[in-house]
Tab-separated table of C-alpha atoms and ligand atoms in Angstrom:
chain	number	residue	atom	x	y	z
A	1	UNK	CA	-12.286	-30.534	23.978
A	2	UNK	CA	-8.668	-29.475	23.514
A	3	UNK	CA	-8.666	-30.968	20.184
A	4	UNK	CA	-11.989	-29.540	18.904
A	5	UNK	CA	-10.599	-26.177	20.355
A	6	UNK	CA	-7.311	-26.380	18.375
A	7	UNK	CA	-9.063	-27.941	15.196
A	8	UNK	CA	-11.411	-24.933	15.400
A	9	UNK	CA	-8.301	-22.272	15.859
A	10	UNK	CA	-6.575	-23.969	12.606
A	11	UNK	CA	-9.592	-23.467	10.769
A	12	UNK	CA	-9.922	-20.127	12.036
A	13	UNK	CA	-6.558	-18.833	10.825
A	14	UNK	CA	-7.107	-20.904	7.734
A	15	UNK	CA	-9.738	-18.571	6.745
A	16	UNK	CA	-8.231	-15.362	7.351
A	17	UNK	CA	-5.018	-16.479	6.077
A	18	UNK	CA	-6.090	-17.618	3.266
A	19	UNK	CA	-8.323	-15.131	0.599
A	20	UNK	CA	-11.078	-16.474	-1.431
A	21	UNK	CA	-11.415	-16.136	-5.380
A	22	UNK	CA	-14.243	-14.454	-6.156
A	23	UNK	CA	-13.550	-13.884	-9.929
A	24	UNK	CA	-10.725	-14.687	-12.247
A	25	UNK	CA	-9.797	-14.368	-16.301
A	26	UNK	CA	-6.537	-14.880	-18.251
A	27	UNK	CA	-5.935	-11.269	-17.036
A	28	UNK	CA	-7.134	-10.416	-13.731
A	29	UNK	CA	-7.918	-12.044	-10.127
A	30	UNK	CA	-10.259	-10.562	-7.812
A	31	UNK	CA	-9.899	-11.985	-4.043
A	32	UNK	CA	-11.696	-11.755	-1.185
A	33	UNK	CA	-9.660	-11.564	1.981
A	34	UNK	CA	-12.236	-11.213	4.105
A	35	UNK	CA	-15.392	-9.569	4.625
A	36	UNK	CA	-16.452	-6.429	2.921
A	37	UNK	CA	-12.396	-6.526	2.130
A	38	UNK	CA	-11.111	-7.692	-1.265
A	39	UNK	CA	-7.921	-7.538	-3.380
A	40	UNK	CA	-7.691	-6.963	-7.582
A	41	UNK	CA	-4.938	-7.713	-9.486
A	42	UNK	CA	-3.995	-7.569	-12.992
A	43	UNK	CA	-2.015	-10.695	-14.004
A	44	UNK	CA	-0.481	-8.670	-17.177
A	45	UNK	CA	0.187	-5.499	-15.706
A	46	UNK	CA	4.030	-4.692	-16.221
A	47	UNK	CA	4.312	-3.341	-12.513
A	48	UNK	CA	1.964	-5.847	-10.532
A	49	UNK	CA	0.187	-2.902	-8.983
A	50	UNK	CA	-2.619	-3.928	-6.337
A	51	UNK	CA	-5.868	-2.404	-5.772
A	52	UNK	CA	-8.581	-2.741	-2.655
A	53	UNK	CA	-11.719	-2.705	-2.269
A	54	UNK	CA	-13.195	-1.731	1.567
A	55	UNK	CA	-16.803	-1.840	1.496
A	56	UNK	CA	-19.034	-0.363	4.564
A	57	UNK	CA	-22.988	-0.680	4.951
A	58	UNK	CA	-23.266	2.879	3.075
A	59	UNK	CA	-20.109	3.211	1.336
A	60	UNK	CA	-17.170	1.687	-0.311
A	61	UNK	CA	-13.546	2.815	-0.944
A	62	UNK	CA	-11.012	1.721	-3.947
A	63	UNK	CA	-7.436	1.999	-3.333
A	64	UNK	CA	-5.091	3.048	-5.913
A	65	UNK	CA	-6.179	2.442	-9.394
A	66	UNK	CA	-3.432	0.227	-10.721
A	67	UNK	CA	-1.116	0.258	-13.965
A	68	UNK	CA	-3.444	0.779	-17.084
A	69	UNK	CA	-6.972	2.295	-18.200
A	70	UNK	CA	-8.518	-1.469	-17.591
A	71	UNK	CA	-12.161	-1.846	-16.916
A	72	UNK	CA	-11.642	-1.577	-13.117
A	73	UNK	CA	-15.119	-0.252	-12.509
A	74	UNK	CA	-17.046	-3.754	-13.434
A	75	UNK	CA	-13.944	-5.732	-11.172
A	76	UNK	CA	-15.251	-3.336	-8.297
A	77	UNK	CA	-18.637	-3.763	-9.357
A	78	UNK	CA	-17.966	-8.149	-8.491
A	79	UNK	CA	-17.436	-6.663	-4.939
A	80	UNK	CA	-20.079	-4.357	-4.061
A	81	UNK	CA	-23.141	-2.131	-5.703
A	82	UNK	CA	-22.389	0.445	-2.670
A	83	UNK	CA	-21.322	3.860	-3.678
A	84	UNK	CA	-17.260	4.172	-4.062
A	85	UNK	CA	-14.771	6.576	-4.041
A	86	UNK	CA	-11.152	6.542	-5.205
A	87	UNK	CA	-8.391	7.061	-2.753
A	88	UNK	CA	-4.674	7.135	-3.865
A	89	UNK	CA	-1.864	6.271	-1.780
A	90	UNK	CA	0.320	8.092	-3.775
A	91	UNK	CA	0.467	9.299	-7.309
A	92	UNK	CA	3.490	7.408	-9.330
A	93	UNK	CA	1.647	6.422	-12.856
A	94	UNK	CA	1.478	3.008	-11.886
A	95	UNK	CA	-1.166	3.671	-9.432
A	96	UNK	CA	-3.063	5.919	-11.035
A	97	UNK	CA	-4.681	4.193	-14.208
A	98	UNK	CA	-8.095	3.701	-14.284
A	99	UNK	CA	-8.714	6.966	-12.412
A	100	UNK	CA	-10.922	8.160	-14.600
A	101	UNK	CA	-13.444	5.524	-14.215
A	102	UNK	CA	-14.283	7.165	-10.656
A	103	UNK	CA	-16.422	10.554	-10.412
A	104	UNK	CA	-14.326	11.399	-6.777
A	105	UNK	CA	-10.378	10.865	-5.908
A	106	UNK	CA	-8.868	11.691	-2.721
A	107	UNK	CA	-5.159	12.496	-2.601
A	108	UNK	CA	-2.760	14.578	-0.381
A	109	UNK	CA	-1.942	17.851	-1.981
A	110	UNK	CA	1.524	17.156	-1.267
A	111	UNK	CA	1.957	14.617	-3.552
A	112	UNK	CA	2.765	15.554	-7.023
A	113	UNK	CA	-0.513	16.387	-9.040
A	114	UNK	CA	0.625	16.833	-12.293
A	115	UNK	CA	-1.452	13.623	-13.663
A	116	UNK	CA	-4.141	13.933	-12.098
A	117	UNK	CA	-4.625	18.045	-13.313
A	118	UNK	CA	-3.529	16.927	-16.894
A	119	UNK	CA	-5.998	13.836	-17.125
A	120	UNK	CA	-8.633	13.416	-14.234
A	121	UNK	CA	-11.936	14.719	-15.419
A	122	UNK	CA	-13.569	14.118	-11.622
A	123	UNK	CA	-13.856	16.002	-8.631
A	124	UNK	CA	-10.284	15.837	-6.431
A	125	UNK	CA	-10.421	16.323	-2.599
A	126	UNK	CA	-7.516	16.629	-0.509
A	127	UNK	CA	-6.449	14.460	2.002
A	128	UNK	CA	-4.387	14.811	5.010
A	129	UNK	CA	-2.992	13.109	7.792
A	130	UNK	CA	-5.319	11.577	10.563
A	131	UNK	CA	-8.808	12.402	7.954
A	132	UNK	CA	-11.369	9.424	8.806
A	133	UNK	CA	-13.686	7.995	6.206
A	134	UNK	CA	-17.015	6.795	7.405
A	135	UNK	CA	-18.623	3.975	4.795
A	136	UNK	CA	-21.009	2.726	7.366
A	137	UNK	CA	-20.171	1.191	10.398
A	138	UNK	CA	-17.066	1.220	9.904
A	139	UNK	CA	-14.341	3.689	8.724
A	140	UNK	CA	-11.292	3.970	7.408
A	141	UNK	CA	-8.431	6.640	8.621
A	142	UNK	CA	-5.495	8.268	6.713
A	143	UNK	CA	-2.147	8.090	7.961
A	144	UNK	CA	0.508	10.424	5.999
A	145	UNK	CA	3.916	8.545	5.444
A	146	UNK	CA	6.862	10.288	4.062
A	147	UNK	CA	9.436	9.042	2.209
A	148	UNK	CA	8.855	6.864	-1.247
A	149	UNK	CA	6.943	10.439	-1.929
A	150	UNK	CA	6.212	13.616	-0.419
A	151	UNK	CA	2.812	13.151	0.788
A	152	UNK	CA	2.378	9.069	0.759
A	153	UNK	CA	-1.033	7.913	2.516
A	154	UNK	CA	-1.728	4.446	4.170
A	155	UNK	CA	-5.384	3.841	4.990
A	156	UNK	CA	-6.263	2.203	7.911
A	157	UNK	CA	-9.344	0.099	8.404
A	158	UNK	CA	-9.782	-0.437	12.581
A	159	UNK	CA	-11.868	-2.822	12.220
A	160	UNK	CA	-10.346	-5.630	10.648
A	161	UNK	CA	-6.677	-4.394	11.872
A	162	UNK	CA	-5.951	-4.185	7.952
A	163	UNK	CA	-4.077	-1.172	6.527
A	164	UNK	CA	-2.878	-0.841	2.481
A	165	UNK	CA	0.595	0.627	2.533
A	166	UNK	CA	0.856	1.648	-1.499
A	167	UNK	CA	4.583	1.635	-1.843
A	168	UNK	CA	5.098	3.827	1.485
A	169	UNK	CA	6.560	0.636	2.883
A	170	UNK	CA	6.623	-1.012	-0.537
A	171	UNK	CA	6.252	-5.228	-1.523
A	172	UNK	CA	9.317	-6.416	0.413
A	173	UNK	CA	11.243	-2.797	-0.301
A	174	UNK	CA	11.021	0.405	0.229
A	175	UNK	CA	12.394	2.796	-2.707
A	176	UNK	CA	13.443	6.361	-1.493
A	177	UNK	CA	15.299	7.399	-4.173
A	178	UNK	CA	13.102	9.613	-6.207
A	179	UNK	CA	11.861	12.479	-5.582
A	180	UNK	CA	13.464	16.362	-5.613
A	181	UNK	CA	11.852	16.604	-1.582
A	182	UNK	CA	14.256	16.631	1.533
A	183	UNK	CA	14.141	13.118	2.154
A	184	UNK	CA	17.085	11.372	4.322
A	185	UNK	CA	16.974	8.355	5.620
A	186	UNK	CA	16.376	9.833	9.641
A	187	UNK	CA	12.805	11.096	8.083
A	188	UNK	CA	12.367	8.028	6.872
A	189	UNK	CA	12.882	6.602	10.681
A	190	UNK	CA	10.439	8.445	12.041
A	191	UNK	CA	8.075	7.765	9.825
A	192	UNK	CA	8.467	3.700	10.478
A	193	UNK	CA	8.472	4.987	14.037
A	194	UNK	CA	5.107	6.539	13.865
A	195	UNK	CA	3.491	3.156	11.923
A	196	UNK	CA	4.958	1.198	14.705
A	197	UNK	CA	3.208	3.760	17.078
A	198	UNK	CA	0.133	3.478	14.972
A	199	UNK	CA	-0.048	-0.331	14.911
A	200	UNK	CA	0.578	-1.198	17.950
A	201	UNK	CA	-2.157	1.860	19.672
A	202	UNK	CA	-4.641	0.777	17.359
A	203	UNK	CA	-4.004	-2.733	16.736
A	204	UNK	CA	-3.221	-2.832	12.808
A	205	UNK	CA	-2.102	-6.539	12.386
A	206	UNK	CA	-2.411	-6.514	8.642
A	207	UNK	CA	-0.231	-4.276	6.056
A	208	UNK	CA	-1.525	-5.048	2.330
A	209	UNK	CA	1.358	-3.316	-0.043
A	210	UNK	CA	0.780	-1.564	-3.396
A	211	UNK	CA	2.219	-4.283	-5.571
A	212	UNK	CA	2.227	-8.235	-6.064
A	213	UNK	CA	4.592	-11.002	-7.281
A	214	UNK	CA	6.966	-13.448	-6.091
A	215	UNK	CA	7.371	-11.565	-2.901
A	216	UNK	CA	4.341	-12.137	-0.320
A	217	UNK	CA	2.236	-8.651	0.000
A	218	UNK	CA	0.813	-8.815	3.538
A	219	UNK	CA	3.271	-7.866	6.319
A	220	UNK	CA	2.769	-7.704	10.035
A	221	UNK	CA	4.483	-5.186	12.341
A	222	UNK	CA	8.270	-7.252	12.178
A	223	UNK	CA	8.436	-6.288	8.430
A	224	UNK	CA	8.265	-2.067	9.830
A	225	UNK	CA	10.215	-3.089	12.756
A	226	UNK	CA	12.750	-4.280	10.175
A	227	UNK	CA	13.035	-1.763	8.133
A	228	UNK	CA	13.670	0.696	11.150
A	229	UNK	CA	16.403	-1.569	12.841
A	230	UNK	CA	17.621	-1.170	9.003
A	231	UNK	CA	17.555	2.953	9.035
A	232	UNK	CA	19.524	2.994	12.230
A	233	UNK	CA	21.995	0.761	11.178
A	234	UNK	CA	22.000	2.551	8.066
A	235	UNK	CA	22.819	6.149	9.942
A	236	UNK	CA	24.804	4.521	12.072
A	237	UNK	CA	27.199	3.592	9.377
A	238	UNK	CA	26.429	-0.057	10.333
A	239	UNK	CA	25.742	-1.946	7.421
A	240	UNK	CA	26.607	-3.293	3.813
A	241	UNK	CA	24.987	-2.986	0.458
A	242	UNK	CA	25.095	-3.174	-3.313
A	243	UNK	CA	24.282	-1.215	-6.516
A	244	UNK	CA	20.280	-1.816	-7.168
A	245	UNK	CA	20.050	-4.146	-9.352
A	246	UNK	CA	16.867	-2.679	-10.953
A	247	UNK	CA	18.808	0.796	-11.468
A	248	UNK	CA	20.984	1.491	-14.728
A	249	UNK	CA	24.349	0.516	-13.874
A	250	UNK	CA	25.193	4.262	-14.054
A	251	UNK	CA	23.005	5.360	-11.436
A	252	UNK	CA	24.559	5.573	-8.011
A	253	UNK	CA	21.256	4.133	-6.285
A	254	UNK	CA	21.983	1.170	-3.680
A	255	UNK	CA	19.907	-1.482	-1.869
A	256	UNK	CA	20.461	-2.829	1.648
A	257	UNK	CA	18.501	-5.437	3.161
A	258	UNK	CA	17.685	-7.060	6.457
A	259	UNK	CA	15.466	-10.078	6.657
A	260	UNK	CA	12.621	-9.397	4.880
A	261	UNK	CA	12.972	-5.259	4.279
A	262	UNK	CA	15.152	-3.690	1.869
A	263	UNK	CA	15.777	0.153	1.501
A	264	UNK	CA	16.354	1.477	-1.847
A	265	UNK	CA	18.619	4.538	-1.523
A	266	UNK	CA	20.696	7.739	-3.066
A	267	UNK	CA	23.926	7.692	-0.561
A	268	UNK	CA	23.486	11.102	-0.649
A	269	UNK	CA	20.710	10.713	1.684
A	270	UNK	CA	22.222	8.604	4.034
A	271	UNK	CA	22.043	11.256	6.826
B	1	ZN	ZN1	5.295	4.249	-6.233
C-alpha cells in the first residue's frame, strides 16, 4: 500500500512538474503545464520573452505578447478556440509585440503607454490592483507590483496556485534600474512583502516569470523570500556586489545576489 501510495505521489508531481509539448517548430515551443494553462516561447527571440495562455470554460487570457510581431494568434489558437484577451504585465517593448493581433489589452495606466498609443489599433482598458477576471469557472486576479516599472501587474490564477510575474520579480533577477519613478529599494521591500502576503493567504505555489533561458522560470515563495532577505540586507548596508555585467561598463548599475535572487540596482536608490 505504502509503495503504491508513494509510486502514485511520484507520478503525481511528475506531471505537474513536468509540462507537456503540445506544438513545436525550429522557432517556437508551445507547452502545456497543466490544464487549461500553457506556456509559448519563441526559440529565436533575442530577449526569451514568455507568454501564457489561461483558458476558462467561457474565456481565455494571453499574457504579455512577447519580443516580435510573430504569428502569436494561431500559437494561441493550438491552445484554445475560447474568446481571449490580452493582458500585459508591463509595457517594456519586449513584451509587447504581437499586440496588435488582439482586438482588447488590459494594462495599468501607470505604466508607460507611449507604445501602445503610438501602435495599438484595439480597444485598451485599464487595470488596477486587486481587478478579478472571470473566464468561466475560474478567474484570474491582478496584483500591482512596483518596482521593475511603475505600474507592474502579476496575475494570479487561484485555482491552480499559478501566478505569471512578467519581470516584476524577473527570471532569476529583478532589474530596478530604469525608470524616472521614485523607486528605492524599501518600495521595492514592501512590494516582495505584499507577494509573500499574497501567496501565502491565497496559496500561490507557482510564479511563472516573463522570460526563459538557462535560468529555470518557475519559482516558489523562497525565490520572493530571497529577494526580500536581499533588500534588507541591502538597506542595511549588509552586503557585497559588482558592476552588472549586462550594463556598459560606464554605467554605474550593480548586481547583488543571494541564492537564487539577484537585484539589479542604481546605488542611488539604495535607500
Ligand atoms: Zn521588462
Amino acid at each position: 500500500m505504502k509503495r503504491i501510495m508513494l509510486l502514485s505521489l511520484i507520478a503525481l508531481a511528475g506531471f505537474s512538474l513536468s509540462a507537456q509539448n503540445i506544438y513545436h517548430d525550429e522557432q517556437v515551443t508551445v507547452d502545456k503545464i497543466e490544464k487549461g494553462t500553457y506556456k509559448i516561447n519563441y526559440r529565436d527571440a533575442p530577449n526569451m520573452s514568455s507568454m501564457y495562455v489561461v483558458v476558462g470554460k467561457k474565456k481565455a487570457v494571453v499574457i504579455d505578447a512577447g519580443d516580435k510581431d510573430y504569428d502569436l494568434m494561431s500559437l494561441v489558437r493550438k491552445c484554445t478556440d475560447k474568446p481571449v484577451v490580452l493582458l500585459f504585465t508591463h509595457t517594456h517593448g519586449d513584451h509587447l509585440g504581437a499586440m496588435n493581433q488582439f482586438e482588447e489589452l488590459y494594462v495599468n495606466e501607470k505604466e508607460n503607454l507611449s507604445q501602445i498609443q503610438r501602435n495599438f489599433k484595439g480597444k485598451v482598458h485599464y487595470v488596477k490592483d486587486g481587478d478579478v477576471f472571470k473566464l468561466g469557472g475560474k478567474s484570474i486576479q491582478a496584483l500591482e507590483i512596483v518596482g521593475h516599472t511603475a505600474g507592474g501587474m502579476i496575475y494570479c490564477d487561484y485555482d491552480t496556485g499559478n501566478c505569471y510575474s512578467g519581470d516584476c520579480f524577473g527570471t532569476g533577477q529583478v532589474w530596478l534600474q530604469f525608470g524616472s519613478f521614485d523607486n528605492p529599494i524599501s518600495v521595492y521591500l514592501s512590494q516582495v512583502e505584499k507577494m509573500i502576503g499574497y501567496m501565502s493567504t491565497r496559496h500561490i505555489t507557482h510564479i511563472y516569470t516573463g522570460h526563459f533561458g538557462q535560468e529555470e522560470c518557475m519559482y516558489g515563495i523562497n525565490y520572493i523570500q530571497d529577494m526580500g532577505e536581499l533588500a534588507r540586507k541591502m538597506l542595511s548596508g549588509d552586503f557585497e556586489s559588482e558592476h552588472h555585467n549586462r550594463s556598459a561598463e560606464s554605467s554605474p548599475v550593480r548586481m547583488t545576489t543571494l541564492r537564487r535572487a539577484t537585484i539589479v540596482y542604481h546605488p542611488d536608490r539604495v535607500r
